Amino acid sequence: MKLKKTLTTIAPLVVAASLITGGCDASGSNTASDGRTVVKVSLWNYKTTPEWKALIDGFEAGHPDIDVQPVDILADDYSDKVTTMLAGGDTTDVLTMKNVTDYARYATRGQLKPLTDQVKKLPQKSYSGLKDFDLKGQYYAIPYRQDFWVLYYDKALVGDADLSHLTWSRFADLAEKTTKGSGSSKVYGTYLHTWRSVIQATAAAQTGGDLLGGDYDFMKDQYTMALDLQKAKATLPFSTASSQSVTYDSQFTTGKAAMVPMGTWWAAALLAEKAQGKNPVDWGMAPMPQITADGKTVTFGSPTAFAVNKKARNAEAAQEFVTWASGAEGAAAIAKVGVVPAYTDDKVMDTFFGVDGMPGDAISRKAMEPSTVRLEMPISDKSSDIDQILTEEHELVMSGEKSAAEGIKEMNDRVRNEVK
């Protein structure tokens, strides 16, 4: 479990860090030294996430009077630190909503400015994920990207296997078949990352299960499949991945895993690494494996959005950035670096597949057109508490401290008794 620091310990450090990273002077001025209006944007892993520079540079090119300054936070710490920043009265203008669970928490606490008027002016049919930010008819964020999960694969390791519509059963068989070697030279057929969503959100999306409902029996088959792959040594053990902080990127780009289920956001990082000579893998994308072989692809995902801090110093300029980044121009900017935008049209998708190094084969294109994308975690004032319980029990099941049946029973009992 992640160690939680106390609010009183971390708040001063975070606020200080945000001022340093954001580049404002010690007086907290809301203008830069050259007179431009400063808009500070909280984000994560600036140097390794190409979309940030694409958005900031693109916006500033059309808004020369505004200086956008990143407040860079480590991805793993992002949600906790933004929560602490807001509790401490931080004035960072734009806040990136990494997921809708955090969004619901901040919005219901009154920490975000309403953007409903801006949303009403949008061509809403062109947006994916917009409805996920509807809180009783009000909007406090606008999505700029819409990610969903696909299957990444190493073409050399998978060979001529047909990945156009895998069932989970066939996926497991292929993972065992493509597992080779031993020790430091071992290549696993797949890598299942440590996040609970790899198992739980997949099961919910493909069975119609409710992650907020308090009845998690629908997860049984997905856990059985994952645990069987561990027993067959066809995937890196959860405990090893967790204790050694193994990343899905390192497993894949070093040729240690043939297939990795992961979100579409990863494509941009793989392309950037390829351009820098850090990723030698000839990779492709395929639709997420399915429970049934009916030809339909059901997956899950989550939009990423920008919101304006209720205490923003430059709220008007912040709103300009949010609406630009989430619109057609922002979509074109991030599509050029291989990121799937929330706003899409034919021109934007042609730009996406036209990126140098982006796999454009029929299976990769099919992966980008799922039949249904269900929300990774439904929005509710209980989402955060339930997410914590599900995460804790997931870790115990995957590390072998509890059986799947025991873990699922504990999820049922805890959510019903502690939250519902």
XYZ file of C-alpha atoms in Angstrom:
420
model
C 0.000 0.000 0.000
C 1.165 3.507 -0.744
C 2.474 5.314 2.293
C 0.370 8.371 3.050
C 2.074 11.468 4.377
C 0.200 13.726 6.701
C -1.308 16.913 5.369
C 0.663 19.101 7.717
C 3.936 17.539 6.646
C 3.519 17.656 2.920
C 1.468 20.787 2.268
C 4.217 23.393 2.767
C 6.613 21.344 0.631
C 4.158 20.945 -2.218
C 3.154 24.586 -2.301
C 6.800 25.632 -2.287
C 7.612 23.152 -5.025
C 4.768 24.392 -7.180
C 6.024 27.955 -6.986
C 9.558 26.927 -7.880
C 8.499 24.644 -10.723
C 5.960 27.102 -12.042
C 8.590 29.796 -12.420
C 6.754 32.649 -10.702
C 8.785 35.154 -8.767
C 8.918 35.182 -4.974
C 6.240 37.845 -4.757
C 3.717 35.522 -6.387
C 3.208 37.916 -9.315
C 0.676 36.827 -11.906
C 2.674 38.333 -14.764
C 6.035 37.279 -16.198
C 9.058 39.565 -16.332
C 8.245 40.378 -19.962
C 4.721 41.485 -19.041
C 2.890 38.419 -20.309
C 0.049 36.957 -18.253
C 1.195 33.821 -16.444
C -0.944 30.682 -16.556
C 0.398 27.884 -14.383
C -0.665 24.358 -15.337
C -0.282 21.341 -13.059
C 0.835 18.245 -14.961
C 3.065 15.205 -14.572
C 6.359 13.996 -16.032
C 6.812 16.948 -18.383
C 10.034 15.740 -19.995
C 8.729 12.275 -20.860
C 5.165 13.225 -21.862
C 5.310 14.837 -25.339
C 1.774 16.218 -25.320
C 2.568 18.875 -22.715
C 5.107 20.694 -24.879
C 2.878 20.282 -27.942
C -0.046 21.918 -26.168
C 1.930 24.685 -24.483
C 3.919 25.627 -27.578
C 0.819 25.502 -29.772
C -1.215 27.670 -27.433
C 1.518 30.252 -26.891
C 2.049 30.554 -30.650
C -1.523 31.807 -30.998
C -1.586 33.693 -27.696
C 1.686 35.639 -27.502
C 0.446 37.629 -24.506
C 0.178 34.507 -22.293
C 3.084 32.629 -20.691
C 2.103 29.042 -19.838
C 4.276 27.622 -17.073
C 4.198 23.917 -16.135
C 3.972 22.799 -12.516
C 5.624 19.418 -12.922
C 4.725 16.590 -10.527
C 5.748 12.931 -10.551
C 2.993 10.832 -12.113
C 2.724 8.402 -9.179
C 2.353 11.287 -6.725
C 0.116 13.473 -8.854
C -3.320 12.868 -7.354
C -2.127 13.041 -3.753
C -0.152 16.223 -4.328
C -2.883 18.070 -6.195
C -5.313 17.129 -3.427
C -2.903 18.562 -0.886
C -2.230 21.664 -2.984
C -5.919 22.472 -3.209
C -6.439 21.879 0.499
C -3.621 24.339 1.178
C -5.089 27.103 -0.964
C -2.695 26.743 -3.921
C -3.423 29.119 -6.823
C -2.146 27.088 -9.781
C -4.454 28.254 -12.578
C -5.113 25.116 -14.616
C -5.333 21.660 -13.077
C -5.015 18.563 -15.212
C -7.647 16.012 -14.208
C -5.793 12.713 -14.483
C -8.980 10.730 -13.972
C -12.663 11.293 -13.316
C -12.397 10.013 -9.750
C -10.180 12.936 -8.814
C -12.372 15.269 -10.857
C -15.489 14.244 -8.940
C -13.683 14.783 -5.634
C -12.446 18.280 -6.477
C -15.655 19.403 -8.158
C -17.941 18.263 -5.342
C -15.667 20.015 -2.854
C -16.146 23.302 -4.716
C -12.484 23.569 -5.677
C -13.007 24.039 -9.445
C -14.517 26.863 -11.477
C -17.694 26.028 -13.449
C -17.126 25.668 -17.207
C -20.714 24.869 -18.155
C -21.093 27.983 -20.327
C -17.966 27.042 -22.290
C -19.181 23.453 -22.769
C -22.546 24.608 -24.143
C -20.706 26.363 -26.989
C -18.794 23.226 -28.055
C -19.707 20.950 -30.998
C -20.466 18.221 -28.486
C -20.945 15.423 -31.034
C -17.259 15.762 -31.924
C -16.143 14.990 -28.352
C -15.520 11.657 -26.669
C -15.729 11.513 -22.890
C -17.420 14.873 -22.449
C -20.490 13.384 -20.759
C -18.241 11.830 -18.107
C -17.737 15.314 -16.650
C -21.443 16.054 -16.345
C -22.249 16.526 -12.670
C -25.999 17.109 -12.458
C -25.911 19.277 -15.569
C -22.796 21.214 -14.567
C -19.281 20.922 -15.987
C -16.071 21.817 -14.174
C -13.573 20.396 -16.685
C -13.289 19.769 -20.428
C -11.506 16.676 -21.786
C -8.638 17.170 -24.205
C -7.807 13.486 -24.710
C -9.723 10.220 -24.635
C -7.703 7.143 -23.853
C -8.851 3.559 -23.917
C -7.089 0.250 -23.565
C -5.671 -1.790 -26.423
C -3.174 -4.636 -26.707
C 0.388 -3.649 -27.609
C 2.518 -6.378 -29.095
C 6.073 -7.028 -30.253
C 5.768 -8.180 -33.863
C 8.974 -10.222 -33.751
C 7.923 -12.109 -30.598
C 4.297 -12.707 -31.547
C 5.072 -13.782 -35.096
C 2.151 -14.543 -37.395
C -0.456 -15.019 -34.646
C -3.848 -13.524 -35.497
C -4.547 -10.744 -32.990
C -7.514 -9.195 -34.768
C -10.007 -10.553 -32.237
C -8.450 -12.512 -29.383
C -10.532 -13.994 -26.613
C -8.933 -13.981 -23.175
C -8.597 -17.743 -23.420
C -6.651 -17.489 -26.675
C -4.645 -14.592 -25.241
C -3.578 -16.767 -22.298
C -2.653 -19.634 -24.617
C -0.600 -17.306 -26.808
C 1.129 -15.806 -23.756
C 2.246 -19.264 -22.643
C 3.316 -20.195 -26.166
C 5.469 -17.065 -26.605
C 7.187 -17.347 -23.197
C 10.824 -18.281 -23.784
C 14.121 -18.680 -21.914
C 14.969 -18.374 -18.236
C 16.736 -16.165 -15.742
C 17.887 -12.765 -16.991
C 17.235 -13.790 -20.608
C 13.612 -14.808 -20.028
C 10.953 -13.377 -22.303
C 7.406 -13.453 -20.944
C 4.426 -13.899 -23.206
C 2.731 -10.946 -21.554
C 3.109 -8.370 -18.828
C 0.099 -7.501 -16.670
C 0.856 -4.272 -14.874
C 0.142 -3.857 -11.166
C -2.795 -1.462 -11.494
C -6.130 -2.910 -10.377
C -7.765 -1.700 -13.602
C -5.866 -4.301 -15.616
C -8.133 -6.912 -14.056
C -11.056 -5.106 -12.483
C -11.910 -2.447 -15.074
C -11.543 -4.984 -17.873
C -13.972 -7.324 -16.129
C -16.437 -4.532 -15.417
C -16.396 -3.245 -18.989
C -16.803 -6.635 -20.634
C -19.358 -8.144 -18.256
C -21.375 -5.006 -17.519
C -20.307 -5.162 -13.879
C -20.674 -2.153 -11.594
C -17.477 -1.074 -9.839
C -19.510 0.961 -7.372
C -22.168 -1.658 -6.700
C -20.665 -3.718 -3.889
C -20.959 -7.047 -5.729
C -17.705 -8.026 -7.439
C -18.290 -11.650 -8.365
C -18.014 -10.592 -12.024
C -14.227 -10.266 -11.520
C -13.681 -13.964 -10.777
C -12.861 -15.191 -14.292
C -10.484 -12.315 -15.025
C -8.566 -12.920 -11.777
C -8.443 -16.649 -12.504
C -6.900 -15.980 -15.906
C -4.287 -13.574 -14.501
C -3.333 -15.836 -11.600
C -3.083 -18.838 -13.912
C -0.666 -16.897 -16.115
C 1.465 -16.221 -13.041
C 1.430 -19.897 -12.111
C 2.443 -20.783 -15.674
C 5.271 -18.223 -15.407
C 4.026 -16.550 -18.565
C 3.983 -13.110 -16.931
C 6.228 -11.380 -14.432
C 4.881 -12.070 -10.921
C 2.881 -9.238 -9.392
C 5.027 -9.226 -6.234
C 8.212 -8.834 -8.270
C 6.762 -6.082 -10.410
C 5.460 -4.267 -7.344
C 8.516 -4.583 -5.088
C 10.927 -3.636 -7.882
C 8.723 -0.854 -9.272
C 8.850 -2.434 -12.717
C 7.339 -0.301 -15.464
C 5.307 -1.621 -18.364
C 7.487 0.440 -20.691
C 10.720 -1.180 -19.558
C 9.283 -4.698 -19.867
C 8.187 -4.059 -23.418
C 10.978 -1.926 -24.863
C 13.692 -4.267 -23.574
C 12.029 -7.245 -25.221
C 10.957 -8.883 -21.956
C 7.254 -9.130 -22.846
C 5.548 -10.041 -26.106
C 2.139 -8.491 -25.317
C 1.071 -5.756 -22.919
C -2.514 -4.518 -22.367
C -2.258 -0.775 -21.839
C -3.868 2.570 -22.635
C -3.565 4.424 -25.927
C -1.528 7.139 -24.199
C 1.483 4.830 -24.345
C 1.779 5.129 -28.134
C 3.140 8.671 -27.875
C 5.869 7.596 -25.451
C 6.836 4.625 -27.630
C 7.115 6.900 -30.664
C 9.241 9.413 -28.766
C 11.540 6.664 -27.485
C 11.870 5.249 -30.998
C 12.862 8.672 -32.313
C 15.503 8.951 -29.580
C 16.906 5.498 -30.338
C 15.712 4.116 -27.001
C 13.061 1.724 -28.320
C 14.189 -0.896 -30.866
C 10.889 -2.807 -30.802
C 8.812 -3.132 -33.985
C 5.432 -2.824 -32.319
C 1.783 -2.768 -33.200
C -1.606 -2.364 -31.559
C -4.497 -4.819 -31.524
C -7.975 -4.682 -29.989
C -8.203 -5.647 -26.321
C -8.900 -9.386 -25.881
C -12.561 -10.152 -25.226
C -14.639 -12.547 -23.163
C -16.659 -13.562 -26.198
C -15.803 -14.060 -29.869
C -18.759 -12.126 -31.266
C -16.623 -9.684 -33.240
C -17.360 -6.695 -30.990
C -14.615 -4.933 -29.039
C -15.579 -3.642 -25.605
C -12.839 -1.884 -23.702
C -12.504 0.730 -20.988
C -10.841 4.067 -20.733
C -10.865 7.438 -19.173
C -10.760 10.945 -20.563
C -8.112 13.360 -19.343
C -9.257 16.911 -18.865
C -8.262 20.409 -17.891
C -10.038 22.339 -15.145
C -9.649 25.849 -13.778
C -8.759 26.211 -10.110
C -11.430 28.064 -8.119
C -8.569 30.152 -6.688
C -6.762 30.737 -10.001
C -4.878 34.032 -10.208
C -5.613 34.389 -13.922
C -8.924 32.604 -14.421
C -9.830 34.252 -17.731
C -6.510 33.326 -19.382
C -6.759 29.878 -17.810
C -10.161 29.357 -19.432
C -8.688 30.398 -22.786
C -6.055 27.698 -22.445
C -8.579 25.039 -21.437
C -10.964 25.708 -24.335
C -8.116 25.908 -26.880
C -6.404 22.733 -25.659
C -9.649 20.760 -25.708
C -10.748 22.035 -29.112
C -9.771 21.366 -32.726
C -6.404 23.149 -32.546
C -5.362 21.392 -29.368
C -6.527 18.079 -30.830
C -4.370 18.585 -33.917
C -1.381 19.464 -31.734
C -1.488 16.274 -29.671
C -2.469 14.028 -32.601
C 0.869 15.013 -34.173
C 2.707 13.347 -31.274
C 0.545 10.216 -31.279
C -1.980 11.103 -28.563
C -5.694 10.352 -29.035
C -7.626 13.598 -28.540
C -11.113 13.912 -27.067
C -12.103 16.073 -30.023
C -11.906 14.069 -33.239
C -12.790 14.367 -36.886
C -11.408 12.718 -40.022
C -8.624 15.265 -40.339
C -7.458 14.740 -36.767
C -7.377 10.931 -37.129
C -5.462 11.178 -40.411
C -2.936 13.277 -38.522
C -2.738 10.651 -35.773
C -2.002 7.755 -38.137
C 0.314 9.947 -40.193
C 2.784 10.346 -37.333
C 6.192 8.942 -38.259
C 6.522 5.479 -36.727
C 2.829 5.047 -35.892
C 1.696 1.562 -36.960
C -0.945 2.012 -39.633
C -1.759 -1.602 -40.450
C -5.334 -2.871 -40.491
C -5.196 -4.416 -37.008
C -3.767 -1.242 -35.447
C -6.483 0.837 -37.098
C -9.094 -1.631 -35.873
C -7.711 -1.273 -32.338
C -8.474 2.452 -32.512
C -12.134 1.842 -33.377
C -13.606 -0.154 -30.465
C -17.323 -0.908 -30.456
C -17.757 0.403 -26.908
C -15.554 2.303 -24.463
C -16.806 2.147 -20.893
C -15.613 4.516 -18.187
C -12.745 3.100 -16.150
C -14.300 4.232 -12.857
C -17.814 5.711 -12.625
C -18.201 9.175 -11.143
C -19.620 9.292 -7.637
C -18.861 10.934 -4.332
C -18.017 7.372 -3.226
C -15.639 6.604 -6.130
C -12.474 7.533 -4.267
C -13.259 5.445 -1.176
C -14.292 2.420 -3.240
C -11.215 2.769 -5.437
C -9.020 2.568 -2.321
C -10.721 -0.626 -1.112
C -10.561 -2.290 -4.514
C -6.889 -1.396 -4.852
C -5.991 -2.807 -1.454
C -7.770 -6.094 -2.061
C -6.391 -6.360 -5.605
C -2.844 -6.172 -4.279
C -3.515 -8.913 -1.733
C -5.041 -11.221 -4.346
C -2.356 -10.734 -6.976
C 0.470 -11.136 -4.456
C -1.021 -14.440 -3.264
C -1.900 -13.288 0.245
C -5.562 -14.020 -0.477
C -7.302 -16.239 -2.992
C -9.439 -14.562 -5.633
C -12.583 -15.795 -3.877
C -11.394 -14.402 -0.526
C -10.408 -11.079 -2.038
C -13.677 -10.664 -3.880
C -15.664 -11.513 -0.748
C -13.665 -8.903 1.165
C -14.339 -6.315 -1.551
C -18.063 -7.067 -1.308
C -18.110 -6.837 2.486
C -15.930 -3.762 2.803
C -17.684 -1.690 0.152
C -21.113 -2.572 1.568
C -20.122 -1.949 5.179
C -17.565 0.861 4.922
C -18.943 2.903 2.037
C -22.484 1.986 1.025
